[in-house]
XYZ file of C-alpha atoms in Angstrom:
393
model
C -48.559 13.241 -18.184
C -48.321 11.583 -20.591
C -44.948 12.702 -21.994
C -44.065 11.837 -18.464
C -45.309 8.257 -18.711
C -43.667 7.602 -22.072
C -41.299 9.145 -21.113
C -39.996 7.082 -18.387
C -40.927 3.979 -20.390
C -37.921 4.405 -22.736
C -35.850 4.727 -19.605
C -37.111 1.703 -18.473
C -36.834 -0.183 -22.572
C -34.039 1.441 -22.253
C -32.433 -0.742 -18.959
C -33.330 -3.882 -20.144
C -32.418 -3.552 -23.261
C -28.687 -2.025 -22.446
C -28.934 -4.835 -19.533
C -29.483 -7.762 -21.845
C -26.708 -6.346 -24.149
C -24.846 -6.159 -21.691
C -25.866 -9.831 -20.588
C -24.622 -11.258 -24.317
C -20.586 -9.761 -23.956
C -18.442 -12.032 -22.305
C -15.603 -9.688 -22.319
C -18.454 -7.431 -21.035
C -19.221 -9.619 -18.373
C -15.838 -10.212 -16.895
C -15.380 -6.716 -15.240
C -18.517 -6.464 -14.371
C -18.928 -9.616 -12.472
C -15.295 -11.667 -12.734
C -13.107 -8.231 -11.402
C -14.772 -7.240 -8.695
C -15.380 -10.602 -7.282
C -11.780 -11.370 -7.661
C -9.798 -8.431 -6.859
C -10.792 -7.551 -3.602
C -9.250 -10.369 -2.561
C -5.901 -10.544 -3.726
C -5.599 -6.920 -3.235
C -6.475 -7.314 1.295
C -5.085 -11.179 0.628
C -1.262 -9.689 -0.502
C -1.512 -6.706 2.334
C -3.669 -9.323 5.082
C -0.986 -8.920 7.887
C -1.545 -5.835 7.330
C 2.240 -4.905 9.565
C 5.555 -5.735 8.671
C 6.936 -7.784 11.452
C 10.963 -8.957 12.403
C 12.613 -6.394 9.943
C 16.037 -7.420 10.536
C 18.329 -4.825 11.767
C 21.719 -4.737 12.723
C 23.487 -3.532 15.838
C 26.747 -1.632 16.027
C 27.648 -0.784 19.118
C 30.763 1.169 19.626
C 29.310 1.728 23.523
C 29.418 -1.692 25.094
C 28.036 -1.218 28.239
C 24.811 -2.374 30.022
C 23.240 0.237 28.971
C 24.180 -0.609 25.411
C 22.944 -3.571 26.201
C 20.203 -3.512 27.347
C 18.778 -1.479 24.733
C 19.665 -3.709 22.257
C 17.528 -6.352 23.821
C 14.194 -3.882 24.067
C 14.605 -3.559 20.456
C 15.529 -7.014 19.862
C 11.746 -6.977 22.792
C 9.464 -4.728 19.805
C 7.044 -7.149 17.095
C 8.334 -5.373 14.230
C 12.339 -5.299 15.085
C 14.553 -9.301 15.258
C 18.317 -8.013 16.125
C 19.747 -10.067 13.262
C 23.460 -9.744 14.656
C 26.533 -7.157 15.841
C 28.850 -5.479 13.041
C 32.398 -4.205 14.492
C 31.598 -0.798 12.395
C 29.605 0.987 10.118
C 31.863 -1.090 7.027
C 30.728 -4.200 7.617
C 26.831 -2.826 8.993
C 26.763 -1.316 4.965
C 27.910 -4.212 3.397
C 25.306 -6.098 5.467
C 22.325 -3.320 4.090
C 23.976 -4.064 0.139
C 23.470 -7.584 0.664
C 20.085 -7.284 1.717
C 21.382 -9.449 5.027
C 19.519 -6.767 6.989
C 17.335 -3.335 6.490
C 17.805 -1.057 9.267
C 21.465 -0.458 11.542
C 21.820 0.964 14.246
C 24.825 2.496 15.236
C 24.973 3.230 19.329
C 27.349 5.962 20.112
C 31.177 5.088 22.383
C 29.964 7.547 24.975
C 26.959 6.746 25.129
C 26.612 4.995 28.931
C 29.339 7.701 29.977
C 27.292 10.014 28.361
C 23.995 8.247 30.369
C 25.582 7.846 33.744
C 26.882 11.752 33.835
C 23.183 12.474 33.785
C 23.262 13.519 30.213
C 21.787 12.003 26.890
C 23.339 9.733 25.087
C 23.234 9.328 21.646
C 22.363 6.457 19.263
C 21.171 7.064 15.604
C 19.022 4.834 13.540
C 19.821 4.169 9.066
C 16.607 2.979 7.227
C 16.538 0.999 3.953
C 13.522 3.352 2.686
C 12.926 0.976 -0.032
C 9.381 -0.085 0.977
C 7.846 2.668 4.082
C 6.462 -0.216 6.498
C 10.067 -1.340 6.622
C 10.979 1.610 7.803
C 7.752 2.607 9.914
C 8.269 -0.874 11.729
C 12.186 0.074 12.601
C 11.088 3.774 13.770
C 8.787 2.747 15.897
C 10.352 0.085 17.035
C 13.276 1.666 17.770
C 11.545 4.929 19.244
C 9.266 2.509 22.225
C 12.935 0.660 23.057
C 14.245 3.930 23.451
C 11.079 5.349 25.362
C 11.224 2.338 27.298
C 14.384 2.306 28.360
C 14.853 6.580 29.317
C 11.692 5.648 31.685
C 14.164 2.442 33.563
C 16.888 5.227 33.793
C 15.029 7.920 34.927
C 13.877 5.346 38.160
C 17.417 4.485 38.535
C 18.645 8.167 38.324
C 15.275 8.518 41.224
C 16.437 6.032 43.498
C 20.142 6.618 43.857
C 18.537 10.177 45.185
C 17.156 7.960 48.153
C 13.825 7.854 46.401
C 11.496 4.213 46.161
C 11.781 3.650 42.460
C 9.709 1.025 41.728
C 7.069 2.523 43.784
C 7.161 6.638 42.138
C 4.896 7.083 38.721
C 6.653 8.050 35.563
C 6.834 11.634 34.820
C 5.167 10.651 31.911
C 3.092 8.193 30.484
C 3.272 8.528 26.697
C 0.030 7.253 24.439
C -0.950 6.887 21.039
C -4.595 6.175 19.305
C -4.786 5.073 15.806
C -7.295 6.865 14.480
C -9.431 5.166 11.736
C -7.268 2.707 11.750
C -6.372 1.079 14.717
C -3.949 -1.916 13.721
C -1.459 0.445 11.607
C -1.740 -1.498 9.173
C -1.377 -1.109 5.092
C -4.391 -3.401 4.372
C -6.470 -0.903 6.327
C -5.364 2.619 5.420
C -4.989 1.929 1.838
C -8.317 -0.711 0.785
C -10.788 0.873 1.013
C -9.908 3.626 -1.231
C -8.693 1.083 -3.338
C -12.570 -1.135 -3.070
C -13.344 2.192 -4.792
C -11.290 2.718 -7.647
C -11.839 -1.082 -9.095
C -15.203 -0.716 -9.043
C -14.626 2.812 -10.991
C -12.259 1.495 -13.307
C -14.526 -1.840 -13.824
C -17.865 0.313 -14.483
C -15.335 2.234 -17.277
C -13.928 -0.892 -18.310
C -17.795 -2.453 -19.725
C -19.196 1.342 -21.117
C -16.093 1.426 -23.385
C -15.834 -2.103 -23.978
C -19.627 -2.066 -25.146
C -19.088 1.453 -26.951
C -16.015 -0.520 -29.134
C -17.661 -3.439 -29.721
C -20.446 -1.354 -31.392
C -17.851 0.348 -33.311
C -17.113 -2.737 -35.142
C -19.836 -4.418 -35.443
C -21.321 -1.102 -37.095
C -18.251 -1.316 -39.383
C -18.762 -4.440 -40.482
C -22.199 -4.890 -40.672
C -21.868 -1.395 -43.326
C -22.776 1.135 -41.200
C -25.126 -0.128 -40.234
C -26.727 0.364 -36.507
C -27.925 -3.103 -35.193
C -26.968 -2.377 -31.727
C -30.718 -2.466 -30.643
C -32.866 -5.491 -31.199
C -36.236 -2.793 -31.852
C -35.789 0.519 -32.431
C -37.057 3.426 -28.200
C -38.859 6.269 -28.912
C -36.212 9.335 -26.818
C -34.093 10.928 -26.983
C -30.388 10.686 -26.048
C -31.356 12.425 -22.044
C -33.911 9.580 -22.667
C -30.888 6.275 -23.634
C -28.356 7.899 -20.197
C -31.039 8.105 -18.271
C -32.678 4.086 -18.887
C -28.320 2.883 -19.599
C -27.402 4.115 -16.357
C -30.634 2.407 -14.164
C -29.247 -0.457 -16.123
C -25.120 -0.233 -14.702
C -27.082 0.688 -11.378
C -29.138 -2.764 -11.406
C -25.921 -4.890 -12.171
C -24.049 -3.513 -9.979
C -25.457 -2.823 -7.487
C -24.789 -6.880 -5.778
C -20.708 -5.836 -6.604
C -21.191 -2.235 -4.426
C -22.427 -4.554 -1.196
C -20.177 -7.038 -1.708
C -17.377 -4.830 -2.337
C -18.065 -1.747 0.143
C -20.090 -3.968 3.101
C -19.146 -8.420 2.552
C -14.260 -7.556 1.866
C -14.637 -4.997 4.907
C -16.435 -7.327 6.770
C -14.112 -10.798 6.033
C -10.435 -8.391 6.038
C -11.717 -6.644 9.727
C -11.231 -3.386 8.231
C -13.288 -0.730 10.154
C -16.383 -0.541 9.406
C -18.098 2.939 10.779
C -20.515 3.179 7.958
C -24.292 2.152 8.232
C -26.239 0.565 4.339
C -27.364 4.135 4.713
C -24.394 6.503 4.558
C -22.807 3.837 1.474
C -26.196 4.316 -0.342
C -25.503 7.497 -0.383
C -22.315 7.821 -0.778
C -22.362 5.002 -4.585
C -25.787 6.859 -5.961
C -24.167 9.909 -7.386
C -20.396 7.645 -7.434
C -21.799 5.377 -10.196
C -23.738 8.184 -12.345
C -20.950 10.170 -12.012
C -18.517 7.031 -13.416
C -21.663 5.574 -15.913
C -22.021 9.266 -17.115
C -18.160 9.982 -17.660
C -18.117 6.454 -19.094
C -20.950 7.089 -21.379
C -19.177 10.696 -22.497
C -16.272 8.046 -23.867
C -18.190 5.815 -25.181
C -19.216 7.300 -28.310
C -15.332 7.776 -29.140
C -13.821 3.646 -28.563
C -13.213 2.393 -31.316
C -11.227 -0.540 -30.577
C -12.661 -3.311 -28.061
C -8.452 -3.617 -27.143
C -7.494 0.400 -26.585
C -10.215 0.368 -24.085
C -7.082 -2.211 -21.647
C -4.882 -0.244 -22.412
C -6.129 3.438 -21.214
C -7.764 2.256 -18.097
C -5.394 -0.137 -16.729
C -3.205 2.725 -17.323
C -4.537 5.638 -15.478
C -4.863 3.596 -13.005
C -2.244 3.972 -10.963
C -2.875 7.959 -12.112
C -6.173 7.585 -9.814
C -4.298 6.855 -7.134
C -2.087 9.420 -7.187
C -4.270 11.745 -7.870
C -6.624 10.472 -4.987
C -4.801 11.893 -2.722
C -4.078 8.196 -0.602
C -0.326 8.978 -0.763
C 0.238 12.864 -0.959
C -1.745 14.523 -0.078
C -4.124 16.931 -2.618
C -2.911 20.800 -0.892
C 0.378 19.595 -2.261
C -0.350 19.579 -6.018
C 0.447 21.807 -8.258
C -2.714 23.334 -9.107
C -3.132 21.935 -12.373
C -3.279 19.011 -10.784
C -5.022 20.139 -7.820
C -7.978 20.979 -10.689
C -7.833 17.074 -12.776
C -8.184 14.955 -9.223
C -10.898 16.727 -8.688
C -12.759 15.933 -12.108
C -12.219 12.357 -10.927
C -15.218 10.558 -9.166
C -12.838 8.690 -7.404
C -11.402 11.291 -6.037
C -13.946 12.550 -4.058
C -15.455 8.831 -3.554
C -12.479 7.509 -1.683
C -11.920 10.162 0.465
C -15.226 9.916 2.090
C -15.613 6.177 2.385
C -12.620 6.459 4.326
C -14.193 8.981 6.309
C -17.556 7.144 6.980
C -16.208 4.330 6.863
C -12.643 4.341 8.797
C -13.268 7.632 11.176
C -17.491 7.061 11.861
C -18.123 10.885 9.829
C -21.383 11.148 9.710
C -23.349 12.557 6.136
C -22.722 15.636 7.197
C -19.430 15.532 7.265
C -18.685 14.499 3.885
C -21.409 16.364 2.978
C -19.223 18.660 0.554
C -18.061 15.075 -1.113
C -21.138 13.748 -1.735
C -21.962 17.516 -3.417
C -19.029 17.080 -5.964
C -19.833 14.181 -6.884
C -23.844 15.192 -7.715
C -22.004 17.903 -9.724
C -19.833 16.082 -11.493
C -23.005 13.499 -12.039
C -24.489 16.616 -14.052
C -21.505 17.498 -15.429
C -21.155 14.388 -17.201
C -23.769 13.531 -18.263
C -24.222 17.150 -20.524
C -21.150 15.602 -22.062
C -22.245 13.060 -22.548
C -25.573 14.391 -23.946
C -23.346 16.026 -26.042
C -21.065 13.131 -27.100
C -24.395 10.360 -27.843
C -26.128 14.427 -29.775
C -22.508 13.629 -31.805
C -21.890 10.316 -32.416
C -25.913 10.243 -34.018
C -24.912 12.496 -36.936
C -22.167 11.210 -37.122
C -23.792 7.975 -38.474
C -25.827 10.011 -40.649
């Protein structure tokens, strides 16, 4: 019992010492407080419009019938598309695309009206600039909605021609679309929850590696005499690591609440998860990230190198998370690398909890994997810490 009490006391002393050292480092304070405060607001503000509206589109109407004109009016009436004008032929439409006067072209074939009059299919072709998928999405959805609407009108007219009372006839089908987890169908609602989890990971790694580089530089300036602790603290590597992990959880708790609870509320993102669910996910996530940072901590030699390494890997971690491309389509070695990152599991779990209303039981696999990663990185951190201690002797 006495040893357990001593272990806890030493861990708390390491926790207090780590907080004290962190608060003295101005660079670490920037990544601990300023970056988590500002970055989510900047990212969310950029994508706050959610959807791209009034995307310019040029029409090549070779039919020039009442049906083709009705289709163009319906396309122009959609939220995502603005008909910028007509082109005489496809060559003129291509020139408009090249000059960025429009980002899409609708080609209505010459026999469009005749085919519809015969009860056959009328052909309409959409050409899109694929440089931005959000523009492509607006163009595709707008043209699809307009053609479905025109098809319904033609159906009513056809039945009316047979003697039926067209306006009173119910439609044969009623298309319905439900955007599960993303009711606004917006880019920010889809992307930002995962980005918030990644910002948490990257700022913790930046802070720990920055402190590691500063420690190495101070020891080198002091003739390789460690000036890390103000007073010696008993305990081994496990005591030290557990104390430090508690320190960063305490320091990061406020940022955690801000990014995962307040920012989604400010920008009206879906918030199906409660505080208990977010906390149950965040505890193993922060612990795993801190242990990963403590594994890298002894190997950092210069504070400046941290920015190049961690900032560069941020883009890679977005792709490896499976948000932009499904993980099951990765090669096996990339699947393994993706699974070794805490951000991958936390981003998927947080998306499901907050957007889809999943329960903790439904994301239990992700939470278990975070605890496994935390345990694995804890062991690697102990080895790295002991290796660092041996090098100082």
